[in-house]
Coordinates of C-alpha atoms in Angstrom, one line a residue:
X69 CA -15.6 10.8 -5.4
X70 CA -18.5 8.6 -4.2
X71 CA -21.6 8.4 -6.1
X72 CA -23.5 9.2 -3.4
X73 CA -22.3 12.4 -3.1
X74 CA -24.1 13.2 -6.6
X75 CA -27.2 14.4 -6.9
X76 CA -29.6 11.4 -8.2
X77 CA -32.9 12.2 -10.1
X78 CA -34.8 10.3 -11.8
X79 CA -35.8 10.6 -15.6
X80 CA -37.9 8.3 -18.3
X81 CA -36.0 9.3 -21.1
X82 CA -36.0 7.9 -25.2
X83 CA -32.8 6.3 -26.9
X84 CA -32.4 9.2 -28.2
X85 CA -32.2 11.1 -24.5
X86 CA -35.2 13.1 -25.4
X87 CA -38.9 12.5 -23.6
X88 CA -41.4 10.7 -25.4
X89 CA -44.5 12.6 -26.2
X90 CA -47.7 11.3 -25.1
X91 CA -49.1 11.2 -28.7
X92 CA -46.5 9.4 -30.3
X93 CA -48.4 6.0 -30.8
X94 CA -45.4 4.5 -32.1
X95 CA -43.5 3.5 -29.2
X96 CA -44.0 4.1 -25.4
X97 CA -41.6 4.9 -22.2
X98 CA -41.2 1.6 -20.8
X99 CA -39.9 0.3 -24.4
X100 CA -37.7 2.9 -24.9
X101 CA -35.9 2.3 -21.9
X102 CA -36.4 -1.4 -22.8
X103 CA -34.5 -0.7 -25.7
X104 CA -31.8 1.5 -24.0
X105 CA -31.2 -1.2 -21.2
X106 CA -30.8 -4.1 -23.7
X107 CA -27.0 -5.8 -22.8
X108 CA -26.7 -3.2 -19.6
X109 CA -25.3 -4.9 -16.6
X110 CA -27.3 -4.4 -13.3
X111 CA -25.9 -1.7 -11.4
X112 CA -24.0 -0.5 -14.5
X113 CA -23.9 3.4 -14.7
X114 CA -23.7 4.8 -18.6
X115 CA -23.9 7.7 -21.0
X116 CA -26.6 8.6 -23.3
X117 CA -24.8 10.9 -25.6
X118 CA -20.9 10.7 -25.4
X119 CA -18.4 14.3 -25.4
X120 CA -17.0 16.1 -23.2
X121 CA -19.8 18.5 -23.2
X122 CA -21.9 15.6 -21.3
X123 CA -18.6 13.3 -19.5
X124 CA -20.3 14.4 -16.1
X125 CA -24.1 12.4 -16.5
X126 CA -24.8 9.0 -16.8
X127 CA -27.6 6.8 -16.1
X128 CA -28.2 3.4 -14.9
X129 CA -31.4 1.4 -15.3
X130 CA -33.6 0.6 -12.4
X131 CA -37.0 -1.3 -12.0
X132 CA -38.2 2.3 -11.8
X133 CA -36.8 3.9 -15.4
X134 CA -33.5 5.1 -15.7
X135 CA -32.0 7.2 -12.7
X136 CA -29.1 9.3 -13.6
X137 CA -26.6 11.3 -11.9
X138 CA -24.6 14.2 -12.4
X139 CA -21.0 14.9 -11.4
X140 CA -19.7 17.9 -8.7
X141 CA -18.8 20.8 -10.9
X142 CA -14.9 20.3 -11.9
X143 CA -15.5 16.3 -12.3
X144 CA -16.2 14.1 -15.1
X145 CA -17.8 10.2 -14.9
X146 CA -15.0 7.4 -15.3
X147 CA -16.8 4.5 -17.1
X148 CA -13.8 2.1 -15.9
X149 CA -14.1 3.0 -12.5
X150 CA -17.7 3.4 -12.7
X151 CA -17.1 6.9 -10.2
X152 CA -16.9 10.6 -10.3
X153 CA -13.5 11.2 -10.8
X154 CA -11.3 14.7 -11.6
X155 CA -11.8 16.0 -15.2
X156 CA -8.1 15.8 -16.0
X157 CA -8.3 11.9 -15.5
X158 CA -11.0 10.7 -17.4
X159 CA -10.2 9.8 -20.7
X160 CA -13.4 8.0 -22.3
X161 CA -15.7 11.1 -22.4
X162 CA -16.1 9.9 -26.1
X163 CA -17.5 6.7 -24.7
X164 CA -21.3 5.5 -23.8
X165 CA -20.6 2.5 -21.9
X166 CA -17.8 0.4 -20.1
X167 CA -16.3 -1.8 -22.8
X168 CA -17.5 -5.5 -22.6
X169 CA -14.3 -7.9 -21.4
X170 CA -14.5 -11.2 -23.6
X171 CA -14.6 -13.9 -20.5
X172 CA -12.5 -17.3 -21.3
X173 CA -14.6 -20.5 -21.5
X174 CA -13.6 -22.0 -18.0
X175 CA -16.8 -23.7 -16.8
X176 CA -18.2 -25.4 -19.4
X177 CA -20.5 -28.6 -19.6
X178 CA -18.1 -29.9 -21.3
X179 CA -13.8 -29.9 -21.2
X180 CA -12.8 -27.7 -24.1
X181 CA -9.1 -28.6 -24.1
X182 CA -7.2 -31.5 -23.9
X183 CA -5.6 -31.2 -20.8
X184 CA -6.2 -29.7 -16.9
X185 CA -3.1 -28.1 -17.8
X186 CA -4.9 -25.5 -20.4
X187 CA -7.5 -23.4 -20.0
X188 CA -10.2 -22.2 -22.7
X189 CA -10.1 -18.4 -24.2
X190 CA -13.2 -16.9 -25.3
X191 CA -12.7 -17.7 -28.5
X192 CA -12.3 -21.6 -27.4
X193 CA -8.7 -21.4 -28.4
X194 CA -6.5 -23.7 -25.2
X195 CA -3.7 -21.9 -23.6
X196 CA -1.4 -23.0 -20.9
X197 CA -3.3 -22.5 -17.7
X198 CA -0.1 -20.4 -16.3
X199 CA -0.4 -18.2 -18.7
X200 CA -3.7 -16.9 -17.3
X201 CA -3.7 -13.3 -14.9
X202 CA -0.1 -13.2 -15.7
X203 CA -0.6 -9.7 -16.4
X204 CA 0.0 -10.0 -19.8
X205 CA -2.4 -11.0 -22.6
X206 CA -1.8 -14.3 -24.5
X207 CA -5.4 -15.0 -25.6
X208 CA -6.4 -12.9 -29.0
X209 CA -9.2 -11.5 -27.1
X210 CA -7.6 -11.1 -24.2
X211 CA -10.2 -12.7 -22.4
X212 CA -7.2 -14.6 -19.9
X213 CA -6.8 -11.1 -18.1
X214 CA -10.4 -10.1 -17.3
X215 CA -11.1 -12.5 -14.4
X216 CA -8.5 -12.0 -12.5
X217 CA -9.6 -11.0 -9.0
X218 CA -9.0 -13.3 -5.4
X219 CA -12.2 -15.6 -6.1
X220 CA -11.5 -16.2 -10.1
X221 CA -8.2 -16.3 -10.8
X222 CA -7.2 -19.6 -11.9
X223 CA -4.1 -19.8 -10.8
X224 CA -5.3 -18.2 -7.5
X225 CA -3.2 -18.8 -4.3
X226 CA -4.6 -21.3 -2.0
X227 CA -6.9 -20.7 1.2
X228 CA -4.9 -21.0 4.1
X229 CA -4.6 -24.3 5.5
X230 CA -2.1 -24.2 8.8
X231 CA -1.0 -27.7 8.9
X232 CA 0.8 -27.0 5.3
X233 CA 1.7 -23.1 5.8
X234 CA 4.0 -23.3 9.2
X235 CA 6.3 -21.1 10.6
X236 CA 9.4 -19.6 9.6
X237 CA 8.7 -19.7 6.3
X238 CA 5.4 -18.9 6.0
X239 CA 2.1 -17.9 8.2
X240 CA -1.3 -17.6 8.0
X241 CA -4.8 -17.4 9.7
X242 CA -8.4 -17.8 8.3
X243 CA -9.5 -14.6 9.6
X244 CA -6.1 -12.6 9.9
X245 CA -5.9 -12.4 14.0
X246 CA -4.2 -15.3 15.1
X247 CA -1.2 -15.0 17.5
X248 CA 1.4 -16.5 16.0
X249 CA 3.0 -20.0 18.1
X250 CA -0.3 -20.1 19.3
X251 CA 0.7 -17.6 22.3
X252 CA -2.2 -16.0 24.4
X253 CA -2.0 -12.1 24.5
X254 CA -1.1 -11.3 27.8
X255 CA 2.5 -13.2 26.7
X256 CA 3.1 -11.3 23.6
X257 CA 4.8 -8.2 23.4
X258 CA 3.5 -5.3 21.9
X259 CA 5.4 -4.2 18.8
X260 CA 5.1 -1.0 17.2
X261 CA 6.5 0.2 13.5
X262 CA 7.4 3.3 13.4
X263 CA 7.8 4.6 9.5
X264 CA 8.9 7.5 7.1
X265 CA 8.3 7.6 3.3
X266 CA 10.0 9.3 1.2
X267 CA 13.3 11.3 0.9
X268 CA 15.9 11.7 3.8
X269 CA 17.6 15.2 4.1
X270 CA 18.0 18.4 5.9
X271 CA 14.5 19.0 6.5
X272 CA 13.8 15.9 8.7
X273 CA 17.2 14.7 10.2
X274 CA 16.6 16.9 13.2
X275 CA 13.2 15.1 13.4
X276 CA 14.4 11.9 13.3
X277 CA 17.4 13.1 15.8
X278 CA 14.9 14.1 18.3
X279 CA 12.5 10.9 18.1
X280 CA 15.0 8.4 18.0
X281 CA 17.0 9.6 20.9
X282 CA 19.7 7.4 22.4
X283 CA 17.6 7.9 25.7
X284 CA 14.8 6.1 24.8
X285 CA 14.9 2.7 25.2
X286 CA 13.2 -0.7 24.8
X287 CA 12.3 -3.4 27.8
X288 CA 15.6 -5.7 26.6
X289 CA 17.9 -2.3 27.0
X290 CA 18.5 -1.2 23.3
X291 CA 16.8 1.8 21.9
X292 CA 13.9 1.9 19.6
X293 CA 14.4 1.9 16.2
X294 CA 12.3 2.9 13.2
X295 CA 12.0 1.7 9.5
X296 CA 12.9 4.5 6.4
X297 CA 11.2 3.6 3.1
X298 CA 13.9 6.0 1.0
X299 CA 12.8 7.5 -2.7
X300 CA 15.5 8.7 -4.7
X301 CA 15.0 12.5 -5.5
X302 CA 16.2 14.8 -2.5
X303 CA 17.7 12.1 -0.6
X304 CA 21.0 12.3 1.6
X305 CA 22.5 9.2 1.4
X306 CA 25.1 10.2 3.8
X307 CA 22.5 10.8 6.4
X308 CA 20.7 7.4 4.9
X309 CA 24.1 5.5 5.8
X310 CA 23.9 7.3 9.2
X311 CA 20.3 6.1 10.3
X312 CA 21.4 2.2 9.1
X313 CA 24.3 2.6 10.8
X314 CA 22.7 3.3 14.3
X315 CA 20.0 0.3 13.5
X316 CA 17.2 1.4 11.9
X317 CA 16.3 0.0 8.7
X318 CA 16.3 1.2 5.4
X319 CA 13.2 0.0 3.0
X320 CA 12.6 1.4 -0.5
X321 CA 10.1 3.8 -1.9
X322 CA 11.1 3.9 -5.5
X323 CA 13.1 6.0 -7.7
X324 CA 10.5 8.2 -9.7
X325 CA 7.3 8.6 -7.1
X326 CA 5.8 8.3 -10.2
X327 CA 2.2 10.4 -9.8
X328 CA 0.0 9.6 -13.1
X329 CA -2.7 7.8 -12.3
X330 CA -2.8 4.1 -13.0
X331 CA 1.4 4.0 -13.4
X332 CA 1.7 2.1 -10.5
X333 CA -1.5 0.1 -10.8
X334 CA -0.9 -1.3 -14.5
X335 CA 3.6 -1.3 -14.6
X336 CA 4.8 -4.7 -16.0
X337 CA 6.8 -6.8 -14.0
X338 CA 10.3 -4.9 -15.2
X339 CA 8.5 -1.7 -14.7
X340 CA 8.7 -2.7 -11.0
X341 CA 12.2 -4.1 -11.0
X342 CA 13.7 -0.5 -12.6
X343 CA 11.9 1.3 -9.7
X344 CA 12.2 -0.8 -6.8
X345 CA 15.1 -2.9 -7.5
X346 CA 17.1 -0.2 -9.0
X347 CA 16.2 1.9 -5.8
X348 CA 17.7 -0.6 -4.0
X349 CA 21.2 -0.6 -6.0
X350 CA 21.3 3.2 -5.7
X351 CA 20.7 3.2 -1.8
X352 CA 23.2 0.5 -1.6
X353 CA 25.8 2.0 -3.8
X354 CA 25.3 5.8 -2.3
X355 CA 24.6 4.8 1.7
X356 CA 27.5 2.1 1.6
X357 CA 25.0 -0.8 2.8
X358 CA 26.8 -4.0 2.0
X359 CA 24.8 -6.2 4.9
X360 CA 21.6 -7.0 2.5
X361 CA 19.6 -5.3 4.9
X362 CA 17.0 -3.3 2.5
X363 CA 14.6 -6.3 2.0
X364 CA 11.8 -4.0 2.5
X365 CA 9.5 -2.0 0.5
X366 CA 6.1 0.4 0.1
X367 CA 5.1 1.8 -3.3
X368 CA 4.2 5.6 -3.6
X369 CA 0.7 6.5 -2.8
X370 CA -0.2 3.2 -1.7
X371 CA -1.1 1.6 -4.6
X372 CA -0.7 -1.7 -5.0
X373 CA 0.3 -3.2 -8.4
X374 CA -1.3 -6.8 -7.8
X375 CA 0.6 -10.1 -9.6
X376 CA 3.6 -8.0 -11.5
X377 CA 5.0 -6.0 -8.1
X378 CA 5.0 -9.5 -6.4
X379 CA 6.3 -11.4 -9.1
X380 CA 8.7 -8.6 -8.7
X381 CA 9.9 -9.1 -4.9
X382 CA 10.3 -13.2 -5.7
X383 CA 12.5 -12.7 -8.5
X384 CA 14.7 -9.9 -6.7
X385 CA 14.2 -11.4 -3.2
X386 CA 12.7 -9.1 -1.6
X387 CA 11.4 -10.1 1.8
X388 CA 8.4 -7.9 2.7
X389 CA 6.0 -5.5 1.1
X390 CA 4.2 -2.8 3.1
X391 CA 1.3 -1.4 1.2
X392 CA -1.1 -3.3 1.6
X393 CA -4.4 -2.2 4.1
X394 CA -6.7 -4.0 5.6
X395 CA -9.9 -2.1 6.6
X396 CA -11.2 -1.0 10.2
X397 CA -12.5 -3.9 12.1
X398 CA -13.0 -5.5 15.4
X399 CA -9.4 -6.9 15.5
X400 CA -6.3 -5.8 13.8
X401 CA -4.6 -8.5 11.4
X402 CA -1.0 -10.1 11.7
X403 CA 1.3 -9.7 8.9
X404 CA 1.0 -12.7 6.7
X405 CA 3.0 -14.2 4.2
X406 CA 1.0 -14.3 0.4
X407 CA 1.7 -18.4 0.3
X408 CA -1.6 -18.4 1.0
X409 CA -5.1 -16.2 0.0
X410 CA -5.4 -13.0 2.2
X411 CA -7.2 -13.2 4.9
X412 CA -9.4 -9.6 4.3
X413 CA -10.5 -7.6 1.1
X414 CA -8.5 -6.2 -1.0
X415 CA -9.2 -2.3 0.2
X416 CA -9.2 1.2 -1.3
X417 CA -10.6 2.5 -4.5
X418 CA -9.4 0.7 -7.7
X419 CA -6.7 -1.4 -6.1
X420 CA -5.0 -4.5 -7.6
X421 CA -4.0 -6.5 -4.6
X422 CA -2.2 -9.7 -5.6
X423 CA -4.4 -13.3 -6.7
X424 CA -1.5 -15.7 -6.8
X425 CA 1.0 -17.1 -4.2
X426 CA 4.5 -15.5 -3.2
X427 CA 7.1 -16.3 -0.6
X428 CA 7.2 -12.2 0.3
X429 CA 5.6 -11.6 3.7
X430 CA 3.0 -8.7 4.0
X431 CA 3.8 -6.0 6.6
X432 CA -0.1 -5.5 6.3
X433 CA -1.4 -1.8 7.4
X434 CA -4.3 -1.9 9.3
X435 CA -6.3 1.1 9.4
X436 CA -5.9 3.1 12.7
X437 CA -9.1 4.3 14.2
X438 CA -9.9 8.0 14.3
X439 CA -12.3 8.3 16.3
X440 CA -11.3 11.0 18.9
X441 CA -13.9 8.8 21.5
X442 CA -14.5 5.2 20.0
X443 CA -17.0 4.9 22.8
X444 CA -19.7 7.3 21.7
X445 CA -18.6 8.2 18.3
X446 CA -20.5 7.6 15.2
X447 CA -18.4 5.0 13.4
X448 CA -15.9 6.6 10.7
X449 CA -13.8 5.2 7.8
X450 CA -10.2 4.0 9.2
X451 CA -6.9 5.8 8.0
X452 CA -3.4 3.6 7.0
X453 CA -1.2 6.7 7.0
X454 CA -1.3 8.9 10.1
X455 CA -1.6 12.2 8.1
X456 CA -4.5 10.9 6.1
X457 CA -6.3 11.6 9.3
X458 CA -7.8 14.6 8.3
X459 CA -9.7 15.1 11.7
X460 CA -6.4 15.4 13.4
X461 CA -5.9 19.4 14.1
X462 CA -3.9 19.7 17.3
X463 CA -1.5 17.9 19.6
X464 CA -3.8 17.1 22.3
X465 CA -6.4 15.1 19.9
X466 CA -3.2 13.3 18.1
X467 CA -2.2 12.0 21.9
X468 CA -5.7 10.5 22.5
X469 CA -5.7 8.9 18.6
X470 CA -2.3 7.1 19.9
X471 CA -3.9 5.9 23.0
X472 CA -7.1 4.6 22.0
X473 CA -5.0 3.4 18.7
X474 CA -2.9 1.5 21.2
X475 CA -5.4 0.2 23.3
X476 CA -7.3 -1.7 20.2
X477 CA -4.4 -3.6 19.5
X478 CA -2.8 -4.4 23.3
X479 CA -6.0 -5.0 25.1
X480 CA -6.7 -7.6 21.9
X481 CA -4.8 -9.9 20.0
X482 CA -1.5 -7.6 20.5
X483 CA -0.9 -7.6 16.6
X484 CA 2.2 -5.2 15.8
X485 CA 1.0 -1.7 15.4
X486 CA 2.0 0.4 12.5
X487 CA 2.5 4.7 12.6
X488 CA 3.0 5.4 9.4
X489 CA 4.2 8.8 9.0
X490 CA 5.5 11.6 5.8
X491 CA 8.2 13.6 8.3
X492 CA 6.2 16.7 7.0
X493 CA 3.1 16.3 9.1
X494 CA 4.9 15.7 11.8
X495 CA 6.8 18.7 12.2
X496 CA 3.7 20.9 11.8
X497 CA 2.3 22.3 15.1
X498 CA 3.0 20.4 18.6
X499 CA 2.3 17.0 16.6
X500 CA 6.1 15.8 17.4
X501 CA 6.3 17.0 20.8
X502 CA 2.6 15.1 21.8
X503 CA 4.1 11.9 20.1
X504 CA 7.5 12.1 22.2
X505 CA 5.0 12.4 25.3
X506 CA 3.3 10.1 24.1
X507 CA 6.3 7.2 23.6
X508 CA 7.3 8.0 27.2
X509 CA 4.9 7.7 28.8
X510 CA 4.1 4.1 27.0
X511 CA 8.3 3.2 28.3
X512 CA 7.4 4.7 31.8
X513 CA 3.7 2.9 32.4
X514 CA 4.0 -0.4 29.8
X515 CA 6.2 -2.9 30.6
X516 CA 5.9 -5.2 27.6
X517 CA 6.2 -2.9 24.6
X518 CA 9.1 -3.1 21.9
X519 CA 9.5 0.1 19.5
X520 CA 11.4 -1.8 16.2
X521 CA 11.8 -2.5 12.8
X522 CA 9.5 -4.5 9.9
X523 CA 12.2 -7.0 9.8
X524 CA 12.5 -7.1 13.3
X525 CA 8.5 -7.7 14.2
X526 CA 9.0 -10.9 11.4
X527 CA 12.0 -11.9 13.0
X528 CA 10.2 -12.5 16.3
X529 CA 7.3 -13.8 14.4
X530 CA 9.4 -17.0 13.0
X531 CA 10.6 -17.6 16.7
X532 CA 7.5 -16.6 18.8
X533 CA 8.9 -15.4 22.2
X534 CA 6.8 -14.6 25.4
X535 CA 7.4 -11.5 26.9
X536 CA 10.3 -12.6 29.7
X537 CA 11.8 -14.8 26.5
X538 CA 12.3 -11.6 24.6
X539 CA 14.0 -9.7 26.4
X540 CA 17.0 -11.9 25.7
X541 CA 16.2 -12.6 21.7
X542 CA 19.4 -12.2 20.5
X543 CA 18.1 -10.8 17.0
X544 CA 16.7 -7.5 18.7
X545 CA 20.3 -7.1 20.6
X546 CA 22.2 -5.9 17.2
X547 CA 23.1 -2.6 17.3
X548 CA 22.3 -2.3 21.0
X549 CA 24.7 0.0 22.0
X550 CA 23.8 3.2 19.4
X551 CA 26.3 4.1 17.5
X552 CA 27.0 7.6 17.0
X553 CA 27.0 6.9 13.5
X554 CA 30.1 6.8 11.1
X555 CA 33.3 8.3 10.1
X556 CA 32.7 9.8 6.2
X557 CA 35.4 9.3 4.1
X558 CA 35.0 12.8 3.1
X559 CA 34.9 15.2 5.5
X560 CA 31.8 16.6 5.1
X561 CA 30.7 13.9 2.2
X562 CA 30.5 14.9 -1.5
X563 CA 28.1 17.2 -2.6
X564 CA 27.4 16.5 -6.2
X565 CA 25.6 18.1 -9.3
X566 CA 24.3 15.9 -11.2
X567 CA 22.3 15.8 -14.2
X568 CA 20.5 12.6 -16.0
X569 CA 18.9 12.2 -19.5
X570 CA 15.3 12.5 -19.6
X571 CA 14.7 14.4 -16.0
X572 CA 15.6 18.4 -16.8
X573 CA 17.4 20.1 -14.0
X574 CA 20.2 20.3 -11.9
X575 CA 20.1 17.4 -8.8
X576 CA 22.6 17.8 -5.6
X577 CA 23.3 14.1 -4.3
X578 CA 24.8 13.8 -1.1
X579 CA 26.8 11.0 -0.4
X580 CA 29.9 9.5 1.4
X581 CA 31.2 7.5 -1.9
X582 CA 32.6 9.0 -5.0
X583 CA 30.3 11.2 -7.2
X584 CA 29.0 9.2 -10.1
X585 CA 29.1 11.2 -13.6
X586 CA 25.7 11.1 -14.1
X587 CA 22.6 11.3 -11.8
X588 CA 21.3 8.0 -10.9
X589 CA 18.1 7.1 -12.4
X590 CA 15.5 4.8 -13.8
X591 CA 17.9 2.5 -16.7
X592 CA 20.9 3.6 -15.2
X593 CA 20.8 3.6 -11.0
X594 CA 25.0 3.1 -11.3
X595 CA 25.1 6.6 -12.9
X596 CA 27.2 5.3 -14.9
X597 CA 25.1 4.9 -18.4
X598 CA 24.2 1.8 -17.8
X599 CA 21.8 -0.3 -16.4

């Protein structure tokens, strides 16, 4: 919740919150709030009184007096976020102000330690410079985590410099929107993602039946393919092995989909690796991929877990995250590899986008427009995930977001678009049937444009291709021919019931393997007690 949306007043209020009477000789209004705004940071919203009976009003000091606001009924005031948040997830009510983060000692007249290797603490005591924004704590105060953002970090990744950061291994752009191989637009081929989150299973294999239909092919002859970030709970991994064996690629979503606020935001670096990597060994194990294909990954609600989910990918060599947004603009961005210092914001409320440098590339998501006319319509935030769209209520509007979607990025720098999609939305309404119109009538009346995977669109962009090149590039010929899928060796697959310690309830797991004796999970994605 914005704090805009609050109503704002303004009061001259005592340190004790209560007016100061006229009479009182002893102090006036304007040292009162003196005294109240003593050690307040500018633009730093606080409580007077602290309880749950007053979570919802705070005040911040102005050149005018102290202006407050007051929360929506049903929220409270986070101090950390410094935003009206849901009563349920606030948890410093008892609090008047944000705490004060000790800062280390970094710019100082003066060296402090003995080496450019070390860095100060605020106490003055030297630490290894590697050991700062690490994401854990090594300085008593703890001062070597609280400056930790793109512009501050010590250990910060580099700006992008193109004569050191070259193709395949690793790309970059000062603003975001250069072509890679230096190609002009007009040669490029238009490449759109389309992707799923979440579980695979009888509720959506008839979706993805119907959209990825044999019939519908690609310039180069092949049909289009689509990329499945898979979470654990619900999946079918014999339909999982059936999508990878027909080409489309299987990412990872986690095990837990984890929803408390913050989990995904603050989880150590082995937090990560038990959700994504373990993912990763259960979709292998239960979908029978053995190629080393899922390389991919998004992380539930789109949060990003800055420094720890990327130290993460390196050590388990993953090759692409794709959570990452970058706002509405004039042109979309190319994906980018994180050698380098990102070339937008870090967006969204709260995020922790990473400070350091990774070899992982990142499938960024730029934010499609929603405007139903971009034309004449008042500008309006951007959306990364299709049904976050909220002004999208029937078939007809969803066709015209495609096309004016599609038209930002192929009548500009032809970066690869991203439709990013939970199979839910999709199947409400006339939603699917507008977006197979939609796809054929791009095959029928655009010449140039590639339906494929996440790994496919960075496969073309370590060997840039122009448009006639491509249609011959032998990595987008695999799986040409559309298999009809695979032989189970169980007719029918195993069903299994399977329970896990920790997680109550009963889970069916289909899969075309033999049934594990326990339900895979967090320490023990064998399902076999161990990790």
């Amino acid at each position: 919740m914005q704090l805009a949306a609050a109503l704002v007043v303004l009061l001259a209020v005592s340190a004790n919150g209560l007016r100061v009477k006229r009479q009182d000789a002893e102090a006036t209004e304007d040292e009162a709030v003196q005294a109240i705004c003593l050690g307040k940071g500018p633009g730093e919203w606080f409580r007077l009184n602290a309880g749950s009976a007053s979570c919802n009003v705070v005040v911040q000091c102005t050149s005018a007096g102290l202006q407050q606001i007051k929360c929506p009924h049903g929220l409270a005031f986070d101090l950390n976020k410094q935003a009206c948040d849901w009563k349920d997830t606030v948890s410093d009510c008892d609090q008047t102000q944000r705490p004060k983060l000790v800062l280390p000692r970094i710019n100082t007249d003066e060296p402090l330690c003995a080496t450019q290797d070390e860095l100060a603490c605020g106490d003055s005591t030297c630490i290894a410079r590697s050991l700062f924004c690490d994401g854990k704590p090594d300085c008593a105060d703890s001062s070597d985590e609280n400056i930790c953002d793109a512009e501050s970090d010590p250990n910060r990744a580099p700006p992008c410099d193109p004569a050191q950061c070259q193709l395949p291994s690793c790309f970059c752009s000062e603003t975001g929107n250069q072509i890679p191989g230096g190609l002009a637009p007009e040669q490029v081929p238009q490449m759109i993602m389309i992707t799923f989150n979440g579980a695979i299973n009888n509720n959506n294999i008839d979706l993805f039946d119907d959209l990825f239909s044999p019939s519908r092919l690609n310039p180069n002859g092949c049909p289009m393919k689509g990329t499945f970030f898979v979470s654990h709970k619900y999946t079918n991994y014999t339909a999982v092995q059936d999508l990878h064996n027909r080409g489309h690629e299987i990412g990872v979503f986690s095990i837990t989909q984890n929803d408390t606020a913050n989990y995904w935001t603050n989880a150590s670096t082995e937090e990560w690796a038990r959700e994504m990597a373990g993912q990763r060994y259960i979709i292998e194990q239960f979908a029978g991929i053995a190629d080393n294909s899922v390389v991919g990954m998004r992380t539930p609600y789109l949060r990003v877990g800055g420094n720890n989910q990327f130290s993460m990918m390196d050590d388990q060599t993953f090759l692409y995250d794709s959570t990452i947004t970058a706002p509405l603009g004039d042109l979309p961005i190319w994906p980018y590899t994180l050698l380098n210092k990102m070339p937008h914001p870090c967006h969204g409320n709260a995020q922790k986008c990473p400070t350091r440098a990774f070899p992982v590339w990142e499938m960024v998501m730029n934010e499609l427009d929603r405007r139903e006319d971009p034309r004449i319509d008042d500008n309006l935030p951007g959306c990364a995930q299709v049904d976050s769209c909220s002004n999208i209520l029937n078939g007809e509007q969803f066709y015209n977001f495609l096309n004016h979607n599609f038209d930002r990025h192929y009548l500009t720098n032809r970066a690869p678009l991203s439709l990013n999609f939970h199979s839910a939305w999709l199947k409400k309404g006339d939603f699917l049937d507008y977006l197979l119109r939609w796809i054929e009538d791009i095959q029928i009346s655009v010449t140039d444009v590639y339906f494929v995977t996440m790994t496919q669109v960075i496969e073309w962009m370590q060997e840039p291709l122009d448009v006639q090149q491509t249609k011959t590039f032998a990595s987008w010929l695999t799986k040409c021919d559309e298999s009809t899928g695979f032989e189970c060796t169980k007719p029918g697959g195993s069903n299994c019931a399977l329970h896990t310690d920790g997680v109550a309830g009963t889970f069916n797991m289909q899969t075309c393997k033999r049934c594990p004796p326990n339900f895979p999970w967090l320490n023990d994605p064998s399902g076999k007690g161990y990790f």
